[in-house]
Short mmCIF file of C-alpha atoms and ligand atoms in Angstrom, two decimals:
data_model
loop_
_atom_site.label_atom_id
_atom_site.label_comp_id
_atom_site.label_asym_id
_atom_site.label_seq_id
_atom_site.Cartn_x
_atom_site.Cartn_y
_atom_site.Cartn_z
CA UNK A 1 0.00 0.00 0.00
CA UNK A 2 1.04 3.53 -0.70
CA UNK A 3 1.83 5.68 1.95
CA UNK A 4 -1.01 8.26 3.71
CA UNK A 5 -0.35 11.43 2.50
CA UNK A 6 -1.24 14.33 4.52
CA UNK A 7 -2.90 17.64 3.84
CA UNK A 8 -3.26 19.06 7.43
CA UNK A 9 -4.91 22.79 7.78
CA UNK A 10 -3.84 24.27 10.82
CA UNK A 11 -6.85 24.82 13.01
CA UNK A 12 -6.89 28.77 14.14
CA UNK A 13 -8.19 28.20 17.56
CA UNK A 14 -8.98 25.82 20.14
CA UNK A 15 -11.93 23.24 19.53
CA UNK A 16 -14.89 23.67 21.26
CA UNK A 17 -17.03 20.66 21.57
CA UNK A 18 -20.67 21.87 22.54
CA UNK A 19 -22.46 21.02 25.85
CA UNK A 20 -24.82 18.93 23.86
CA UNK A 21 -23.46 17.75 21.01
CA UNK A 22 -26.21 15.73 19.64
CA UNK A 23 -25.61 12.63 17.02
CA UNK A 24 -23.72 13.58 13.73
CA UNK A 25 -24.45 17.18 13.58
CA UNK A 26 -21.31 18.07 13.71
CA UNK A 27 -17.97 17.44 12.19
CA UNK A 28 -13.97 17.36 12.92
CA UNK A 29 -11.83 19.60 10.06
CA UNK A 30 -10.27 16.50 8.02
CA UNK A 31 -11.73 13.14 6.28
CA UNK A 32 -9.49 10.25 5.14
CA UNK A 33 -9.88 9.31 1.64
CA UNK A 34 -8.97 6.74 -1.19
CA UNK A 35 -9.91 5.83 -4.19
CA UNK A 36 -10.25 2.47 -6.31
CA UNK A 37 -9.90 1.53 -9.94
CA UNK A 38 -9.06 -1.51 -11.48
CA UNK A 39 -5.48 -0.81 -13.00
CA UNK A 40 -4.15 0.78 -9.45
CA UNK A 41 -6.21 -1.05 -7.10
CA UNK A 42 -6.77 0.93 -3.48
CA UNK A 43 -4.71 4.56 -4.21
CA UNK A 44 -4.02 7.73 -3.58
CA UNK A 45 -4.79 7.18 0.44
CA UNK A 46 -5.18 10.91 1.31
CA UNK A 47 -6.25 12.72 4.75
CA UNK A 48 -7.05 16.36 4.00
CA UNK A 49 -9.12 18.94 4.94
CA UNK A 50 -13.18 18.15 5.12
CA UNK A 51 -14.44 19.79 2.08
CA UNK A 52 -17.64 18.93 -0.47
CA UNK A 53 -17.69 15.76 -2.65
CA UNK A 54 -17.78 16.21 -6.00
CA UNK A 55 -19.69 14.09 -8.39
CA UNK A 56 -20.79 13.37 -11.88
CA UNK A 57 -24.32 13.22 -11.31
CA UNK A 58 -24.68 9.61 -12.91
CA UNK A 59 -22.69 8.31 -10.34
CA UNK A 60 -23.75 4.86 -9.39
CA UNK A 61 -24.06 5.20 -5.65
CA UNK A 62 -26.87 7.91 -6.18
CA UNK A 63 -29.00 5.54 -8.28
CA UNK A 64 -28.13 2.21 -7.29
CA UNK A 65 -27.17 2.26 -4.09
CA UNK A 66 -23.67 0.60 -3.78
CA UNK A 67 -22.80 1.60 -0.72
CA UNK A 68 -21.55 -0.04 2.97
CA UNK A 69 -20.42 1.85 5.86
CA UNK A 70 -19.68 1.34 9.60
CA UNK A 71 -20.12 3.75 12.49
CA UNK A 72 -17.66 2.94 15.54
CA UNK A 73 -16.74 5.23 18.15
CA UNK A 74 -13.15 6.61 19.75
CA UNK A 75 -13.35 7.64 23.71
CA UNK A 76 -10.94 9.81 25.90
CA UNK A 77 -10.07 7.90 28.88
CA UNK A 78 -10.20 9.10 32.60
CA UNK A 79 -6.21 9.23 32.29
CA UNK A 80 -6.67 11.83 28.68
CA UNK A 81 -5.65 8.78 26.25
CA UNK A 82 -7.44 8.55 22.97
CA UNK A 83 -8.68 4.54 21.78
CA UNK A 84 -10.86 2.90 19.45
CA UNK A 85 -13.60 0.64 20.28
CA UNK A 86 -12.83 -3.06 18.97
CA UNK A 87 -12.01 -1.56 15.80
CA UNK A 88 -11.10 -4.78 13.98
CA UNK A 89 -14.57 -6.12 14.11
CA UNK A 90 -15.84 -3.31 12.71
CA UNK A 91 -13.10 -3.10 9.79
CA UNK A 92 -14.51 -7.05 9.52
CA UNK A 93 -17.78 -6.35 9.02
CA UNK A 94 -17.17 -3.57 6.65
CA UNK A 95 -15.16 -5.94 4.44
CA UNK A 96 -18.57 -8.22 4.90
CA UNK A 97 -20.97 -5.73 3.98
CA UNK A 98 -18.37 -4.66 0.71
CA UNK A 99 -18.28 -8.19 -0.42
CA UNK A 100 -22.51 -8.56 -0.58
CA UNK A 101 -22.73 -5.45 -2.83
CA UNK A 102 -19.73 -6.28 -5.03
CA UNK A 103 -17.57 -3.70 -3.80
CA UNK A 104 -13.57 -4.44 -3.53
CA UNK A 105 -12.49 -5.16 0.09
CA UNK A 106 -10.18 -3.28 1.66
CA UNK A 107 -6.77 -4.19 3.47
CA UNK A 108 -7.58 -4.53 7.57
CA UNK A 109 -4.12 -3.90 8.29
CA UNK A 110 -4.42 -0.63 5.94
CA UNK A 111 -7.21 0.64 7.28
CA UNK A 112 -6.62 0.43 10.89
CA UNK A 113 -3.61 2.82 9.93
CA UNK A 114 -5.46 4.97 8.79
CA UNK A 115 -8.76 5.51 11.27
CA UNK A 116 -5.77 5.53 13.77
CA UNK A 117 -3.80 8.03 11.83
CA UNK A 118 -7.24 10.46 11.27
CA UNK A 119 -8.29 10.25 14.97
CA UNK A 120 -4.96 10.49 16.09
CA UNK A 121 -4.86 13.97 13.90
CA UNK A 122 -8.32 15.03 15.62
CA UNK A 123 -8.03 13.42 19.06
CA UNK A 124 -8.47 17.00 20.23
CA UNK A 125 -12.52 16.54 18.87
CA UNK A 126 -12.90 13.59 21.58
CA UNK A 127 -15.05 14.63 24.22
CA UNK A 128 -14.39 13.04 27.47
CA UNK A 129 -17.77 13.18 29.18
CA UNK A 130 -19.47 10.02 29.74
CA UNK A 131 -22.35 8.41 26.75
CA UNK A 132 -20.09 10.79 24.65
CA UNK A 133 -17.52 10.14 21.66
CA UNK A 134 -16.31 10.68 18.69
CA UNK A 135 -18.30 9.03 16.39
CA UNK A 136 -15.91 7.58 13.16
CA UNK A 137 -18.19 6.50 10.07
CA UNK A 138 -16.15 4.91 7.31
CA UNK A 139 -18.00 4.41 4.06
CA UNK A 140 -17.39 2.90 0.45
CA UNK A 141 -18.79 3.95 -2.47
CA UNK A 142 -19.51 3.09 -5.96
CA UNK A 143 -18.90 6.45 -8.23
CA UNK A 144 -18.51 5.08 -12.05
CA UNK A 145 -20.86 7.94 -13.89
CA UNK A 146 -23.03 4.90 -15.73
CA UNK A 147 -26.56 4.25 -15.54
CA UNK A 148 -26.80 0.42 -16.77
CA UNK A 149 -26.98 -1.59 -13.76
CA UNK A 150 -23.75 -3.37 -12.87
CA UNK A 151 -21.30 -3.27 -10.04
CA UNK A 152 -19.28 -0.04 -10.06
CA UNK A 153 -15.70 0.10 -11.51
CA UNK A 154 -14.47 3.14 -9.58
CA UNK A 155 -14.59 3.59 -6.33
CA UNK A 156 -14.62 6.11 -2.91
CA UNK A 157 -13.47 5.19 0.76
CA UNK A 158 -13.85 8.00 3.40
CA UNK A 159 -14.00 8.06 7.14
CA UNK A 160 -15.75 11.44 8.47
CA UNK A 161 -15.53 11.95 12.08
CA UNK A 162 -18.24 13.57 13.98
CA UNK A 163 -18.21 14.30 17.94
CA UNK A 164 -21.33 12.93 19.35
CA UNK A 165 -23.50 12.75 22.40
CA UNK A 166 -26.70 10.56 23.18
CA UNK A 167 -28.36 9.08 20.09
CA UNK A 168 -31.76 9.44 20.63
CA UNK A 169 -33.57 12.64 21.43
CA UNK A 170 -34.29 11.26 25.08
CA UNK A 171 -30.25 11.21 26.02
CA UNK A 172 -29.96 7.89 27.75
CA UNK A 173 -33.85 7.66 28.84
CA UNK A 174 -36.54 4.84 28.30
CA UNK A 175 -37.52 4.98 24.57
CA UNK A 176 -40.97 3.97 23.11
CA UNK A 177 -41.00 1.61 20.65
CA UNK A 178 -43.85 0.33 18.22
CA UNK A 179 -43.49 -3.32 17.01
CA UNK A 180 -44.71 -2.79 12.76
CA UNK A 181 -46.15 -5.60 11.11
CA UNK A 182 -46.92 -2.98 8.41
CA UNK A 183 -43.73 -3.26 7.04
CA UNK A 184 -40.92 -5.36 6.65
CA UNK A 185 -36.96 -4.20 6.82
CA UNK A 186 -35.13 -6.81 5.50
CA UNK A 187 -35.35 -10.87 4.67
CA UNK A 188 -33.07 -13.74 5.11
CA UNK A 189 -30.51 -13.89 1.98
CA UNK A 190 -31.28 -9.98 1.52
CA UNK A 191 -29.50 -7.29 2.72
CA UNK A 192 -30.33 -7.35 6.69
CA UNK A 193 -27.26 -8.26 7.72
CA UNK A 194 -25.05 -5.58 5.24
CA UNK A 195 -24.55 -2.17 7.00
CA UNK A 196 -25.54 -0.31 3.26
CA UNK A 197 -28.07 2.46 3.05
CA UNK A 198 -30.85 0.52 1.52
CA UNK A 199 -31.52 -0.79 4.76
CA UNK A 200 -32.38 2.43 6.09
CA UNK A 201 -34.03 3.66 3.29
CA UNK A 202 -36.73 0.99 4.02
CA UNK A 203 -37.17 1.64 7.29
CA UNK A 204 -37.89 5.52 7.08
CA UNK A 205 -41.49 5.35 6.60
CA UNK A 206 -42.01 2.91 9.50
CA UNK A 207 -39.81 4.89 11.83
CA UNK A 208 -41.40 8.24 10.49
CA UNK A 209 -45.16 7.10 11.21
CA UNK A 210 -44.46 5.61 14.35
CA UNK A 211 -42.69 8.87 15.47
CA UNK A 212 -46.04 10.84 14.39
CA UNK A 213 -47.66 8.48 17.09
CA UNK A 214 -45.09 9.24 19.98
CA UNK A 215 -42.97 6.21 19.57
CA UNK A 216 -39.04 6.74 19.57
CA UNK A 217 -38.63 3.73 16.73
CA UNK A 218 -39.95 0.42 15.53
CA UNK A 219 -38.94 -3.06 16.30
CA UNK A 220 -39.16 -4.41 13.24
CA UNK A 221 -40.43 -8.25 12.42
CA UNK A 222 -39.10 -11.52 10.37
CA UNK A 223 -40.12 -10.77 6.87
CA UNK A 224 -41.49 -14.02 5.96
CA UNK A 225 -43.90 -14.84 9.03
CA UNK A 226 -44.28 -11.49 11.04
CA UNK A 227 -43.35 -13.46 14.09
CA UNK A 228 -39.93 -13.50 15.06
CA UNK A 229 -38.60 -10.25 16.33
CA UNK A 230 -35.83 -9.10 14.33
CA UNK A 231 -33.55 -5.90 15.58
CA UNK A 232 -34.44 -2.13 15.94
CA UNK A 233 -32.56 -0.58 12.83
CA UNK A 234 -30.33 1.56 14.97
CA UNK A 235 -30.32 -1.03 17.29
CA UNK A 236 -30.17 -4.91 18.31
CA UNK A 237 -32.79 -5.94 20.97
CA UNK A 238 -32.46 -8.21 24.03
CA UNK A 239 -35.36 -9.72 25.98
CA UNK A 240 -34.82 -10.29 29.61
CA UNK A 241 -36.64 -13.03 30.95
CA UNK A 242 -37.05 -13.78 34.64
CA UNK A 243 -34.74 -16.66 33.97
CA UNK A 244 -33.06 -15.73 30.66
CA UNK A 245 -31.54 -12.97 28.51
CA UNK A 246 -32.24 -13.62 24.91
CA UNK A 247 -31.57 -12.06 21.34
CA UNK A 248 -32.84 -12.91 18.03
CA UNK A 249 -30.16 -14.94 16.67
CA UNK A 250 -27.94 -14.15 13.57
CA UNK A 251 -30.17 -15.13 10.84
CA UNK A 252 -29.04 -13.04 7.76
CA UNK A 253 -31.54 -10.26 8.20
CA UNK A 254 -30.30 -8.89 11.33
CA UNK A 255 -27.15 -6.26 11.36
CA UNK A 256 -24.40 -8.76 13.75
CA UNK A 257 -24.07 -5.99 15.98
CA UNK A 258 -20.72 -5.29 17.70
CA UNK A 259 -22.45 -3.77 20.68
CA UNK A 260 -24.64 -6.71 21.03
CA UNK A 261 -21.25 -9.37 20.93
CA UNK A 262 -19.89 -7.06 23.37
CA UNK A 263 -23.04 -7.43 26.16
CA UNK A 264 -23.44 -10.94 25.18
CA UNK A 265 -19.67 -11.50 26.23
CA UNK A 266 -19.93 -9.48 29.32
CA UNK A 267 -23.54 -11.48 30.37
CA UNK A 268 -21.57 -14.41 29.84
CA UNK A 269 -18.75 -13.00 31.98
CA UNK A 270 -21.27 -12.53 34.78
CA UNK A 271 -22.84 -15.71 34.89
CA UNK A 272 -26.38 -14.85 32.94
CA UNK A 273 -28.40 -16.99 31.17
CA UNK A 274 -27.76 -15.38 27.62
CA UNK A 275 -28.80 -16.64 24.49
CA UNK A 276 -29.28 -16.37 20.80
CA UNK A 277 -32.50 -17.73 19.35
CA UNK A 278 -35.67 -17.22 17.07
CA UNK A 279 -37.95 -14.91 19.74
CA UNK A 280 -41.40 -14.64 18.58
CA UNK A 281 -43.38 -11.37 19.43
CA UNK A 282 -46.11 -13.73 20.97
CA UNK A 283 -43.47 -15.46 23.15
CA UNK A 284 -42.73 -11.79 24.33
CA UNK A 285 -46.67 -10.72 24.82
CA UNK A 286 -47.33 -14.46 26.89
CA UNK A 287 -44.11 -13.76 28.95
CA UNK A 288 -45.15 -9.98 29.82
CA UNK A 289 -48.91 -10.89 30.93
CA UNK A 290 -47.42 -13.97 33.09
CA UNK A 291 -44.64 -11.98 34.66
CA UNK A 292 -42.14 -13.45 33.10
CA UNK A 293 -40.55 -10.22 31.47
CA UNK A 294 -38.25 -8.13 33.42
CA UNK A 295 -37.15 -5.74 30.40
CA UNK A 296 -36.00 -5.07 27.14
CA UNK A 297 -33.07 -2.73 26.14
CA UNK A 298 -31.36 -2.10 22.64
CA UNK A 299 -27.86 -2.33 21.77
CA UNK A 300 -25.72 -0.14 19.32
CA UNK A 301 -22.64 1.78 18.88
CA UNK A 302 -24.64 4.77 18.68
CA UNK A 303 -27.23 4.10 20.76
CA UNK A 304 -24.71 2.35 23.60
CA UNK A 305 -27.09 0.62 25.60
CA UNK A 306 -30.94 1.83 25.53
CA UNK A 307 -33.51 0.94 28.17
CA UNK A 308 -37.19 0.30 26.54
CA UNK A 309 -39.60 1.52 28.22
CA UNK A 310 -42.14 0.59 26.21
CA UNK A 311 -43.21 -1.64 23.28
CA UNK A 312 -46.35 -1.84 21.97
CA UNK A 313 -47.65 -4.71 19.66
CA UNK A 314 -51.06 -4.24 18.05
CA UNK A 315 -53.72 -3.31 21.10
CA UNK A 316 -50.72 -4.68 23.44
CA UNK A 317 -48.79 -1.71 25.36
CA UNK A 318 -45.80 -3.46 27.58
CA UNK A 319 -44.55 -0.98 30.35
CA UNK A 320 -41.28 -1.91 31.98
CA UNK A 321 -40.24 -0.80 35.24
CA UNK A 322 -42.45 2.01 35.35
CA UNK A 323 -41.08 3.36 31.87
CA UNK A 324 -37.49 3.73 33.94
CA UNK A 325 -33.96 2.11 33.48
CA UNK A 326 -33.75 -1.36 34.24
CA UNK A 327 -31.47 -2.34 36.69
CA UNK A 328 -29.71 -4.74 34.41
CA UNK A 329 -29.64 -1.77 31.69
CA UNK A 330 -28.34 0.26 34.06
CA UNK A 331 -25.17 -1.76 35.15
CA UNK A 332 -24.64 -3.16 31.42
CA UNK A 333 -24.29 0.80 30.44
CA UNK A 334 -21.84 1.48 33.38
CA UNK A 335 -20.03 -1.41 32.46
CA UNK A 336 -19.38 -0.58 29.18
CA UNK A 337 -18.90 3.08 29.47
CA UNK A 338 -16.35 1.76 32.21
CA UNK A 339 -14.83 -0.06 29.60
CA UNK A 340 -14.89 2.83 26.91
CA UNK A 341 -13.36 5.45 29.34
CA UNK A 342 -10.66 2.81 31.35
CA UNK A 343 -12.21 3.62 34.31
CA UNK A 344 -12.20 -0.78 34.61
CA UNK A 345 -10.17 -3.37 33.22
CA UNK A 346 -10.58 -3.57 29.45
CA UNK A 347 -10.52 -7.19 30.28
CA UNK A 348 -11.88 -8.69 26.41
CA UNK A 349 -8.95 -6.66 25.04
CA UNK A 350 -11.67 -4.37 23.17
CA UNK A 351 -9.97 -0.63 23.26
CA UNK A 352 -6.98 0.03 20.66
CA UNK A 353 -5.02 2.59 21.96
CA UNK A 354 -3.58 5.34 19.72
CA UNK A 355 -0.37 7.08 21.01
CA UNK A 356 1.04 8.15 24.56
CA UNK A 357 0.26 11.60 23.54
CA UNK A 358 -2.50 13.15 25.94
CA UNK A 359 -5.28 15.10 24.21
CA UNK A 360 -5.46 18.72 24.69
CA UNK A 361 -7.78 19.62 27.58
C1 COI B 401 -24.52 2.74 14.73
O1 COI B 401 -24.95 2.34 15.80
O2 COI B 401 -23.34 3.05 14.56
C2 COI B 401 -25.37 2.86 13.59
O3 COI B 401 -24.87 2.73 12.52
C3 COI B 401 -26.81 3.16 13.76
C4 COI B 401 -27.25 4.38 13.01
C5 COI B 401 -26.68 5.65 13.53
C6 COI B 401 -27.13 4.26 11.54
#
């Protein structure tokens, strides 16, 4: 691979991260980009100042969709060192999601460089309070100016890097969320399990009507059977039993979650029943009017860990714990924010550290 080369504007002044940052609003001053052609493979690896794309308006990725991306997050530790959040499975699954829309993979090693080299450049955009990070979205591209339909020749890799707070517009509280069996996200063999924009194309309308209705998102369904509860679109969903914590298992339509491997290792760390397995909405419904649900909470980079305090399924509203955290919720969210800001052992070996040099407070 080529060497990174660098095109660094001097900021003028110190950054200033606001007290409420919000999700993506707001960006760092430099992107990392390559590009892709047959003849030179991966080239021209660039990081430079963040500035407008420009495109032929043909360009495949506005028509066709052939796109993947990733969203994983860098934290400032309690001792002012900038690291990466289990990076590598993230650079995995973007290879993953590249492969399923015919778009050339990318080197792991190569690209580890270079999100460390870009956030190393802007650790000074990390915040350092806690539920707060700096949100790194890489993201491939298809840009050949063609409008047959075909896999792209040409392609764009960025990573943007955007200082964020809480994901949802409650910060860290209870969210509502409607189960739809109007529509369907994703089926098995399709695209659910590929973190490209198509996904979330088809679940605007969904998330847009149940927001007109009060709810925060949808939990969406199995596409086939409209039984089997599938994941949240922003986030993966875990049921907590009296006697069992369970997910819907990896069955091609849900998004394999990083977040969700990282709680499922740390339930299994503390002993909990945890498991992966076809949950159907009914199963949920029975367990809830017998007792037998203690909570539900949602899993996601961006969304960290999410207490529900609500889901509603046709004429069926579930309340849990009085529309408050769950306790569980609760210590999963410490534990991993722990993790995220080395306030605990990083005991799973998740945070990549970047360089000895402290971030400017
Ligand atoms: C994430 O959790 O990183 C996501 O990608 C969800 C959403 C912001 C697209």
């Amino acid at each position: 691979m080529e060497q990174i080369k660098y095109i660094i504007k001097e900021r003028s002044g110190k950054v200033v991260i606001p007290d409420n940052p919000g999700f993506g609003l707001l960006f760092t001053d430099h992107i990392f980009e390559m590009d892709y052609s047959p003849s030179q493979g991966w080239h021209n690896p660039t990081i430079k100042p963040l500035e407008n794309l420009s495109f032929h308006p043909a360009s495949m990725v506005l028509h066709y969709g052939q796109a993947v991306f990733e969203g994983l997050k860098a934290f400032r530790t309690d001792d002012n060192q900038a690291v990466i959040f289990r990076p590598q499975k993230h650079i995995e699954r973007l290879n993953r999601s590249a492969r399923r829309v015919c778009i050339p993979e990318l080197d792991k090693d190569f690209v580890m460089e270079a999100l460390k080299e870009l956030v190393s450049i802007e650790q000074d955009w990390i915040p350092a309070k806690r539920g707060e990070a700096l949100y790194i979205r890489p993201f491939l591209i298809g840009v050949d100016s063609v409008l047959g339909v075909r896999p792209s020749v040409k392609y764009k890799f960025i990573i943007l890097l955007s200082p964020v707070g809480a994901y949802y517009p409650e910060g860290f509280k209870p969210v509502k969320i409607l189960v739809t069996d109007e529509y369907v996200r994703a089926v098995r063999k399709g695209l659910g399990d590929c973190k490209t924009p198509a996904n979330y194309a088809a679940s605007l309308l969904a998330a847009e009507e149940a927001r007109k209705k009060g709810f925060t998102q949808v939990l969406w369904l199995d596409g086939i059977e409209q039984k089997y509860i599938e994941e949240v679109g922003t986030m993966n969903i875990f049921i907590h039993f009296k006697d069992e914590i369970a997910t819907p298992k990896l069955t091609g339509s849900i998004l394999a979650g990083v977040t969700r491997d990282s709680v499922i290792h740390i339930l299994k760390d503390w002993g909990k029943n945890v498991t992966e397995r076809l949950i159907s909405i009914h199963e949920v419904v029975d367990a809830y009017k017998n007792g037998n649900l203690v909570g539900v909470f949602g899993t996601g980079t961006a969304a960290i860990i999410s207490s529900v305090g609500s889901l509603t399924y046709k004429d069926t509203n579930m309340v849990f714990n009085n529309g408050k955290v769950g306790e569980l919720d609760k210590k999963l969210f410490d534990t991993l924010t722990s993790i995220h800001y080395g306030q605990i052992e990083d005991k799973f070996n998740w945070l990549t550290h970047l360089s000895n040099k402290g971030v400017e407070v």
